[in-house]
Short mmCIF file of C-alpha atoms and ligand atoms in Angstrom, two decimals:
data_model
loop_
_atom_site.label_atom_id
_atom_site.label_comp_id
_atom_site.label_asym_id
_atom_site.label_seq_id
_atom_site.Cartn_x
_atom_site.Cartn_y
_atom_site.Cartn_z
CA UNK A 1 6.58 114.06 398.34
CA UNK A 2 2.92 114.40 396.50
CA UNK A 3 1.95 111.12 398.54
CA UNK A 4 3.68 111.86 401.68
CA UNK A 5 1.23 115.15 401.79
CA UNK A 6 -1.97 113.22 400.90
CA UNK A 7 -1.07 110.86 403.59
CA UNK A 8 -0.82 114.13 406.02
CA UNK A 9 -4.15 115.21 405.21
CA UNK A 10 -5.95 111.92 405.42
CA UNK A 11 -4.88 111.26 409.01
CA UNK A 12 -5.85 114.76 409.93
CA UNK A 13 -9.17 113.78 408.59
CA UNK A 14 -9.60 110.48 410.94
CA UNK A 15 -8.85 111.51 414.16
CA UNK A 16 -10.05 115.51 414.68
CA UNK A 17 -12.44 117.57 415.22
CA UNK A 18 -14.73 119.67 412.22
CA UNK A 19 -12.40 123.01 413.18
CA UNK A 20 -9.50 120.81 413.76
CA UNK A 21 -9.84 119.26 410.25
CA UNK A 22 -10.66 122.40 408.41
CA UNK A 23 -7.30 124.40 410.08
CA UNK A 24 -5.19 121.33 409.38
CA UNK A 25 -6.07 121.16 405.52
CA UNK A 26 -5.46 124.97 405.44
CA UNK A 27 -1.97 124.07 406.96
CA UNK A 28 -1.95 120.99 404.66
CA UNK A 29 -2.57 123.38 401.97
CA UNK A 30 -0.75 125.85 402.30
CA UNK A 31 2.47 123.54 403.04
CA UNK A 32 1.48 122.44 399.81
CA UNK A 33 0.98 125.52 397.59
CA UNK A 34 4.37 126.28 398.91
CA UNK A 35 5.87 123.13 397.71
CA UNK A 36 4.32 123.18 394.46
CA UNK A 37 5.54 127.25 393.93
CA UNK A 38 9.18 125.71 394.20
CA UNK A 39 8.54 123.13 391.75
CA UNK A 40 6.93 125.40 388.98
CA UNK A 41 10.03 127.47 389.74
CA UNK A 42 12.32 124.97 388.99
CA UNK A 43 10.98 122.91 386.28
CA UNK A 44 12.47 123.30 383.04
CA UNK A 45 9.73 125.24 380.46
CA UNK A 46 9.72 126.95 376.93
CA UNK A 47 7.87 130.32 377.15
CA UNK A 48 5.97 130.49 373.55
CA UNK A 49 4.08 133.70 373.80
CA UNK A 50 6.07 136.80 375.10
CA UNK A 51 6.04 140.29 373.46
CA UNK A 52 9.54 141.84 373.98
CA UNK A 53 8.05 145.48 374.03
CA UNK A 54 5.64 143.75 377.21
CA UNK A 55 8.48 143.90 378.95
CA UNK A 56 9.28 147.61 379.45
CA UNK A 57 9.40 147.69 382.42
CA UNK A 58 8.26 151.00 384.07
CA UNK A 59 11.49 152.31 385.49
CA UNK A 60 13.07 151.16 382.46
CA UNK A 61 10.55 152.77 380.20
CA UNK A 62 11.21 155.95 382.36
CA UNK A 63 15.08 156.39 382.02
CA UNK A 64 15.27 155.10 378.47
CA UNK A 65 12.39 158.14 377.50
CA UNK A 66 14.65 160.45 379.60
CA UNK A 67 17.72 159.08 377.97
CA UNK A 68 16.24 159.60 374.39
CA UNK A 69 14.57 162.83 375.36
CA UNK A 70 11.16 161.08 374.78
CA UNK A 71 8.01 162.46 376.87
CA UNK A 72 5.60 160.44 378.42
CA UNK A 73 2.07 160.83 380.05
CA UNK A 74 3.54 159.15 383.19
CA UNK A 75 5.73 161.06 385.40
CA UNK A 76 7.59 157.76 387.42
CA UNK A 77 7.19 154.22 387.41
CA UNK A 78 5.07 154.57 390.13
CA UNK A 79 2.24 156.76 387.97
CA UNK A 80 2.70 154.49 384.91
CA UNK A 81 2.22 151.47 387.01
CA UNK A 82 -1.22 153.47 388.78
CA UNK A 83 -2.55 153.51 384.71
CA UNK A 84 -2.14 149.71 383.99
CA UNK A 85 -5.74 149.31 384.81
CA UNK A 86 -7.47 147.65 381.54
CA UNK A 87 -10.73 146.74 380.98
CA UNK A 88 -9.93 144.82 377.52
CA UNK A 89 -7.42 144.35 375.00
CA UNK A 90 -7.24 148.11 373.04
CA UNK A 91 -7.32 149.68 376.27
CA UNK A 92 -4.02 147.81 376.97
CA UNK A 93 -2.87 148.54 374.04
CA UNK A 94 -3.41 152.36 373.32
CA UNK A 95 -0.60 152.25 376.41
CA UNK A 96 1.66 149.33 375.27
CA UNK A 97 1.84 151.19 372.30
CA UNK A 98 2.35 154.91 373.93
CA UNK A 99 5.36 153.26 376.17
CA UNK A 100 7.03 151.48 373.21
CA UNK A 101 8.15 154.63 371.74
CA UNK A 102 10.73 155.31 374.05
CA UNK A 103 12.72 152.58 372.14
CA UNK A 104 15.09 154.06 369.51
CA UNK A 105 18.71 152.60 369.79
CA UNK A 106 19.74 149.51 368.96
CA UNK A 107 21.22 149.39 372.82
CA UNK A 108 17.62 150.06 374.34
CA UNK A 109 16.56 147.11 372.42
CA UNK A 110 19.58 145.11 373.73
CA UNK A 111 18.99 146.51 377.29
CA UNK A 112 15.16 144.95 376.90
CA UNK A 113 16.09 141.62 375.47
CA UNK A 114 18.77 140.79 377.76
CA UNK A 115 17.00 141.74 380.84
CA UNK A 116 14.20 139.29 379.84
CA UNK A 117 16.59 137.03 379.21
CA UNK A 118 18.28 137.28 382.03
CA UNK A 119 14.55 137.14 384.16
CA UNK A 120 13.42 134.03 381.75
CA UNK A 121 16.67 132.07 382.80
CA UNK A 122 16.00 133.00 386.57
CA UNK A 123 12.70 130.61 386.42
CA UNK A 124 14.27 128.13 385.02
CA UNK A 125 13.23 128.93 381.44
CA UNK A 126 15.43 127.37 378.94
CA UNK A 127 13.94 127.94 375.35
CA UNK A 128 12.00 131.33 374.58
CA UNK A 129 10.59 132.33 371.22
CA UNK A 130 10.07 135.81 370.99
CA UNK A 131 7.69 138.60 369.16
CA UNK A 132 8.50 141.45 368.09
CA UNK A 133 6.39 143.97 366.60
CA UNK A 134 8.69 145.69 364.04
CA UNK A 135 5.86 148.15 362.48
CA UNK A 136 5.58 149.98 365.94
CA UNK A 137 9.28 151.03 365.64
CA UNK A 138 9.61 151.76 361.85
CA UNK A 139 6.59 154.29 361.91
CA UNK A 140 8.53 156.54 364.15
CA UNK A 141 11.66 156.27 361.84
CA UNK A 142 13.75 153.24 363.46
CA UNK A 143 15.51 150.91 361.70
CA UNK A 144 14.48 147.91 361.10
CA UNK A 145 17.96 146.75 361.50
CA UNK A 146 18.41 149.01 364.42
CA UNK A 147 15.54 147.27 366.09
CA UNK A 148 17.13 143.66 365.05
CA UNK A 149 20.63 144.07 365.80
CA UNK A 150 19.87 145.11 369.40
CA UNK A 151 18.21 141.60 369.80
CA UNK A 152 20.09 139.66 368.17
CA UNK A 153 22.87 140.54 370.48
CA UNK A 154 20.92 139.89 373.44
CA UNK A 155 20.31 136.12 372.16
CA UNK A 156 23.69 135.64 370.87
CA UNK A 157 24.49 136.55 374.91
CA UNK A 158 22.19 134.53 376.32
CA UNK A 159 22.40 131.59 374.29
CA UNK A 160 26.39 131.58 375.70
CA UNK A 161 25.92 132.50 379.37
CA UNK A 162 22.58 131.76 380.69
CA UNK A 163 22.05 128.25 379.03
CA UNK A 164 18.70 129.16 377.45
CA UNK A 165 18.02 128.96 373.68
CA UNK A 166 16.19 131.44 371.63
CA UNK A 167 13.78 131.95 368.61
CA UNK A 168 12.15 135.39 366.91
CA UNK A 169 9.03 135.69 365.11
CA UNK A 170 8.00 138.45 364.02
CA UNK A 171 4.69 139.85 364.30
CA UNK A 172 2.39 141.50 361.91
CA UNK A 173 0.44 144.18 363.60
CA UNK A 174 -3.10 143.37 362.62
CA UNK A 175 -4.73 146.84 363.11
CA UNK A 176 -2.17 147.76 359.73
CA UNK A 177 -3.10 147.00 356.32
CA UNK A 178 -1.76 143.75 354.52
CA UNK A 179 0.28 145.82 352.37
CA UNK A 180 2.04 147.56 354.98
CA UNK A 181 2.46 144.03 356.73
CA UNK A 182 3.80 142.97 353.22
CA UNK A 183 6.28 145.71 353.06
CA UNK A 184 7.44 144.36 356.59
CA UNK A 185 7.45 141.08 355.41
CA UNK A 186 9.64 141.76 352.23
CA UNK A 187 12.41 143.58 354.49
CA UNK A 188 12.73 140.75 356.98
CA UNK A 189 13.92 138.13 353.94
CA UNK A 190 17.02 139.65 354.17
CA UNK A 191 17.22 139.03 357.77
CA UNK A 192 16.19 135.77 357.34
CA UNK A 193 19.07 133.82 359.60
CA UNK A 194 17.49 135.49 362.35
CA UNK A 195 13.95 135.29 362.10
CA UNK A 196 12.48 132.20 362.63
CA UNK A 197 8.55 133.07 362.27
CA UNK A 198 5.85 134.95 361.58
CA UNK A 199 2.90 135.99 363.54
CA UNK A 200 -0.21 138.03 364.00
CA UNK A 201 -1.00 140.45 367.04
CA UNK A 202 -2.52 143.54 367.91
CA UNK A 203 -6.53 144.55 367.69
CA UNK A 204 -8.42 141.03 366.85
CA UNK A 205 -11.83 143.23 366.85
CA UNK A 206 -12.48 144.08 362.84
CA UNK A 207 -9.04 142.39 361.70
CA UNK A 208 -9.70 139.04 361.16
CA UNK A 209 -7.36 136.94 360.15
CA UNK A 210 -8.46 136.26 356.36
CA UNK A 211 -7.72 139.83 356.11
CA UNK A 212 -3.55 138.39 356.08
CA UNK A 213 -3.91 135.63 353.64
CA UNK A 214 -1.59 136.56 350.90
CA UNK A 215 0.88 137.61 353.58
CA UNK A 216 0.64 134.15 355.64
CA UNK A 217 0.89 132.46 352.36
CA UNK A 218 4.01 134.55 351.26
CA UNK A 219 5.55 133.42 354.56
CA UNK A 220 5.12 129.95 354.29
CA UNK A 221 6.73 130.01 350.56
CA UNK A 222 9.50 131.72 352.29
CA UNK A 223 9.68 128.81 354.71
CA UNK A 224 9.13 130.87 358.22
CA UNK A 225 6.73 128.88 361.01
CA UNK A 226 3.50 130.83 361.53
CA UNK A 227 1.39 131.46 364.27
CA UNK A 228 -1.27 133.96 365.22
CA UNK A 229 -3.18 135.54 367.81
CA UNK A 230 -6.96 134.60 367.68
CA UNK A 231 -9.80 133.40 369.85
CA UNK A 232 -8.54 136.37 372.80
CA UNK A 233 -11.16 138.71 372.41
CA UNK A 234 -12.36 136.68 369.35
CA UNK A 235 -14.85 134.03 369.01
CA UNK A 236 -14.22 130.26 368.44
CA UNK A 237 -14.72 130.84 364.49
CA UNK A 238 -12.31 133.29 364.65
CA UNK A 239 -9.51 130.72 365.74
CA UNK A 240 -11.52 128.51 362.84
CA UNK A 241 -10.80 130.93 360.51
CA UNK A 242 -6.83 131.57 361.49
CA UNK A 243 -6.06 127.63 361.10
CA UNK A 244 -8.04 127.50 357.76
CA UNK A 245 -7.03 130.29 355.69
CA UNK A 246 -3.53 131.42 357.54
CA UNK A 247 -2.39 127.78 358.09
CA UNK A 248 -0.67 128.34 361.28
CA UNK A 249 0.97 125.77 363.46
CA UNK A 250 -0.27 127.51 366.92
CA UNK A 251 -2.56 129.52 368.36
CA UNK A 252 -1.58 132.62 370.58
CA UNK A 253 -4.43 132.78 373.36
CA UNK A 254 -7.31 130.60 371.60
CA UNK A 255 -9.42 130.14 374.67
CA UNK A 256 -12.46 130.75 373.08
CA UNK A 257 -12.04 127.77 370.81
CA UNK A 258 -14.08 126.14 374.19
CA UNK A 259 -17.51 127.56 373.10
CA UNK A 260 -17.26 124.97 369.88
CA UNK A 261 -16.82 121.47 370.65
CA UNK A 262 -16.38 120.45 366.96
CA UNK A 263 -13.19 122.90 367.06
CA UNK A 264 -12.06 121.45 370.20
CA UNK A 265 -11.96 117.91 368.88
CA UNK A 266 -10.23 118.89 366.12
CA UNK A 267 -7.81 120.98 367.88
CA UNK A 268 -7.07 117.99 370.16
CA UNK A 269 -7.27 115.50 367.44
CA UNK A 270 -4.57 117.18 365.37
CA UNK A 271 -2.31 118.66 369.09
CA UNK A 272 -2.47 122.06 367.43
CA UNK A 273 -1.02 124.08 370.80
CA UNK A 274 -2.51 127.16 372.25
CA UNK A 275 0.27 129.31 373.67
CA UNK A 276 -2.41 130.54 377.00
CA UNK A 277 -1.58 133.44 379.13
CA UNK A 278 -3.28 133.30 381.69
CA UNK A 279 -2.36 136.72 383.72
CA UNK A 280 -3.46 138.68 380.49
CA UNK A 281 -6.68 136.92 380.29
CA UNK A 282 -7.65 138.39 383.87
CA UNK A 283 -5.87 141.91 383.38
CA UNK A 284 -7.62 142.35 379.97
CA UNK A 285 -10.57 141.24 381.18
CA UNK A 286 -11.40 138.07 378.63
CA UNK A 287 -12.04 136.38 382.21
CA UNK A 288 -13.33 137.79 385.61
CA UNK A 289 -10.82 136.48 387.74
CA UNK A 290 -8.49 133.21 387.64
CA UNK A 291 -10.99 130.49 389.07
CA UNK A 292 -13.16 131.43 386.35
CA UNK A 293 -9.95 130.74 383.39
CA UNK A 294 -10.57 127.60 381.49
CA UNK A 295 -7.26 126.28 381.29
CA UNK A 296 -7.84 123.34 383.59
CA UNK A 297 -10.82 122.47 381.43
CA UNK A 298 -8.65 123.14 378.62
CA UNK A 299 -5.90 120.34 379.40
CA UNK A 300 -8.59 118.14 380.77
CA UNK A 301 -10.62 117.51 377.25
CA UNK A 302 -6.66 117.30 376.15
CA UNK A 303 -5.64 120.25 374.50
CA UNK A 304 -1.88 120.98 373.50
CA UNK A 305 -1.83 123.79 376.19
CA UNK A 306 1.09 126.11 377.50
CA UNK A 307 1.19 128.78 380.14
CA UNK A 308 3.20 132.10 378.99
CA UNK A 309 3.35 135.44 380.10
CA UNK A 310 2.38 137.63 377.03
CA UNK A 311 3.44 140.90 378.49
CA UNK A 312 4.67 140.50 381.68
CA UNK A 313 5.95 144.53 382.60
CA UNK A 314 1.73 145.00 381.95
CA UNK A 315 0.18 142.09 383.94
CA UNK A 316 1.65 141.36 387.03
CA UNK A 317 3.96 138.45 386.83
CA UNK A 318 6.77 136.92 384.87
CA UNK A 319 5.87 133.06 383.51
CA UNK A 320 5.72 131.77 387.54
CA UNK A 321 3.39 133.86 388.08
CA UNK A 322 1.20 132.72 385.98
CA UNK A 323 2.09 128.70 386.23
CA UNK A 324 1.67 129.50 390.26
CA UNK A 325 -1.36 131.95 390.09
CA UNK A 326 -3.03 129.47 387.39
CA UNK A 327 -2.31 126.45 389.72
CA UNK A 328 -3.67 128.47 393.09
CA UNK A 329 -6.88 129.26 391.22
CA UNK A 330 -7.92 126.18 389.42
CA UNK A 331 -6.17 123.78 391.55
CA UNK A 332 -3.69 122.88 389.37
CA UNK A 333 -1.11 119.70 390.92
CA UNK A 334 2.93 118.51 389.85
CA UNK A 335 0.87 116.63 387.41
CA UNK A 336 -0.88 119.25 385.59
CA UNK A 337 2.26 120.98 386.24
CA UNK A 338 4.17 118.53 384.21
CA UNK A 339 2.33 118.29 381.35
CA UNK A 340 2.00 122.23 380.93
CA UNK A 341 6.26 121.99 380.61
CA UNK A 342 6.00 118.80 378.14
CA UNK A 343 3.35 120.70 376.17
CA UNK A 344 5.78 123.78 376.02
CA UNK A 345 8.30 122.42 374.60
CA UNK A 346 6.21 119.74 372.45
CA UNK A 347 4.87 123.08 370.81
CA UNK A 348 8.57 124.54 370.53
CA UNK A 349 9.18 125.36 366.98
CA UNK A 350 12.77 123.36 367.64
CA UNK A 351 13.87 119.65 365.98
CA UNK A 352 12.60 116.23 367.46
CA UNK A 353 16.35 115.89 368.58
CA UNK A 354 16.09 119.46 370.44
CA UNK A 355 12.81 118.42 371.83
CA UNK A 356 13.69 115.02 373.33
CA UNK A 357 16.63 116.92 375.08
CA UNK A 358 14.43 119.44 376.61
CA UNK A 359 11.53 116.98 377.82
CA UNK A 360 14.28 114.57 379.15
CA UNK A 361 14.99 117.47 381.36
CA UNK A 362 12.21 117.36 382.88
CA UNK A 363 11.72 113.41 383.48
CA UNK A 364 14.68 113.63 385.49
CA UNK A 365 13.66 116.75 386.94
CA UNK A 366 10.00 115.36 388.34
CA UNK A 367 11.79 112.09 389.17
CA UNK A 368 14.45 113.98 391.37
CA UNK A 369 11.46 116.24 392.70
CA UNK A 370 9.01 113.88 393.18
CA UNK A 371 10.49 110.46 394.91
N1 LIG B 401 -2.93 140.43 372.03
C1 LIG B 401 -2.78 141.05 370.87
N2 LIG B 401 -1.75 141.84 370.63
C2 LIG B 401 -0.83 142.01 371.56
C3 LIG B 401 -0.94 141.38 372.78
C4 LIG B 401 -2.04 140.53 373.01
O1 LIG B 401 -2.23 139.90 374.08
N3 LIG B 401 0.13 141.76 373.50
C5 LIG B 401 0.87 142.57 372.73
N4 LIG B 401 0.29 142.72 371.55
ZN1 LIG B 402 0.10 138.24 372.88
#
């Protein structure tokens, strides 16, 4: 199919005119772009980096606040929706925050997971591994169990009926003290069946990760996987400084690891993946618009990199999206496209049995798709 384009364009390239040429690769591209939209739709993928409480949606946010007699500064969806406009990461989250409160019973929190889950198995997602932020619901007097009982019913749903598996990790909220993260910590070892890891999210500005060592270290007695957020808003030594003293198997964002090359080598050198999301990036500002995103450049010096959606309710597209926006922008082809699902599920916390599964899926997939 990828050759029989090529092929297309080349002859329209012998035998036309300049205008004639130009309007025929706009054809050839767009016939193209198209093709390539249903492929990212229906290759198989992991999605790595997804905050359940990113995806309130507005008119969900607005009938569960009604339902639980919460008020909110937004009158409708369509005013909430108007506010979404972020110039960098707190900005986002003074609202992600603001919006989450409307959360209180353990059925909004199944209504939330399972309509992700139902949306993550529409693009052909098949294994997601979820954050939560538990700290943002216990400070306004929710149960932790509330919060996790709510989810784990979604999964235990999904998992049976919409053939996709499922993962939590929890997240530390950065902008807390390590004590309070502790205390968060401590309460999810009896909950331990359900939660597979631990991360770090929230403010990166003034919390860096050394400020979490005891707690990552705690964790990893405790046998959880780890990852954390660094290198969004953060430099290159920040993402330095979350592999060396947190010990973390992946990165969450980690673009900025570009601006060291020693970092990059080693990040290459040991496949350490960087869960990217590349929709944020733009919304929040940490690039000015797609074709300036450095994920090509990323998987071209070899990176272990993965598209995700972060918060998808905030930035204007579900994990697609962002494969098809990412691919528009930087030119992205079923190759690229490929190796973005491998990576995925390479970086899957999940066994080497579970992984060879999941990237056979795709080999047949690509050969179906592409001879
Ligand atoms: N970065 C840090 N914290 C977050 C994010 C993010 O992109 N989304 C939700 N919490
Ligand atoms: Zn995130």
């Amino acid at each position: 199919m990828y050759i029989a384009f090529s092929t297309c364009v080349a002859l329209a390239l012998i035998n036309t005119s300049q205008g004639m040429v130009k309007s025929h690769a706009d054809n050839h591209r767009n016939i193209t772009m198209k093709t390539l939209a249903s492929f990212i739709a229906g290759i198989p993928k992991a999605e790595l980096h997804l905050h359940l409480e990113g995806t309130l949606e507005p008119e969900m946010m607005i009938a569960t606040g009604k339902r639980n007699g919460i008020s909110l500064p937004w009158p409708d969806a369509t005013a909430a929706r108007k506010a979404y406009n972020f110039n960098s990461l707190q900005s986002f989250l003074d609202i992600y925050y603001q919006a989450t409160a409307v959360l209180i019973t353990e059925e909004d929190f199944y209504d939330l997971t399972i309509a992700y889950l139902k949306k993550a198995a529409s693009q052909n997602v098949r294994h997601v591994e979820l954050f939560f932020d538990p700290q943002s619901h216990t400070a306004r007097g929710v149960g932790f169990e509330t919060v996790l009982c709510g989810i784990e019913r979604a999964f235990v749903e999904a998992n049976n009926s919409f053939n996709i598996s499922t993962k939590l990790i929890m997240c530390i909220l950065r902008h807390l003290s390590e004590k309070e993260g502790m205390e968060v910590l401590e309460k999810a070892l009896a909950w331990k069946p359900w939660i597979a890891g631990i991360g770090l999210d929230s403010s990166e500005q003034g919390n860096p990760p050394k400020k979490f060592r005891m707690l990552f270290d705690r964790a990893h007695q405790e046998g959880f996987f780890t990852v954390a957020h660094a290198g969004e808003e953060g430099d290159a030594a920040s993402v330095k400084e979350a592999l060396d003293t947190l010990h973390i198997s992946r990165i969450d964002h980690g673009v900025h690891c570009m601006e060291d090359e020693k970092l990059v080598t080693e990040l290459v050198n040991k496949q350490i993946p960087l869960t990217v999301c590349p929709l944020s990036n733009v919304r929040l500002k940490v690039f000015r618009n797609m074709s300036e995103h450095n994920l090509k450049l990323m998987l071209q010096k070899g990176l272990c990199v993965t598209i995700n959606s972060d918060d998808p309710a905030y930035f204007g597209g579900y994990i697609n999206e962002n494969y098809l926006e990412a691919a528009e922008a930087l030119d992205l082809d079923h190759h690229d496209i490929i190796k973005l699902a491998q990576n995925s599920f390479a970086a899957a916390s999940l066994s080497a049995v579970h992984k060879q599964l999941y990237l056979k899926e795709i080999e047949c997939y690509a050969r179906q798709q592409i001879n």
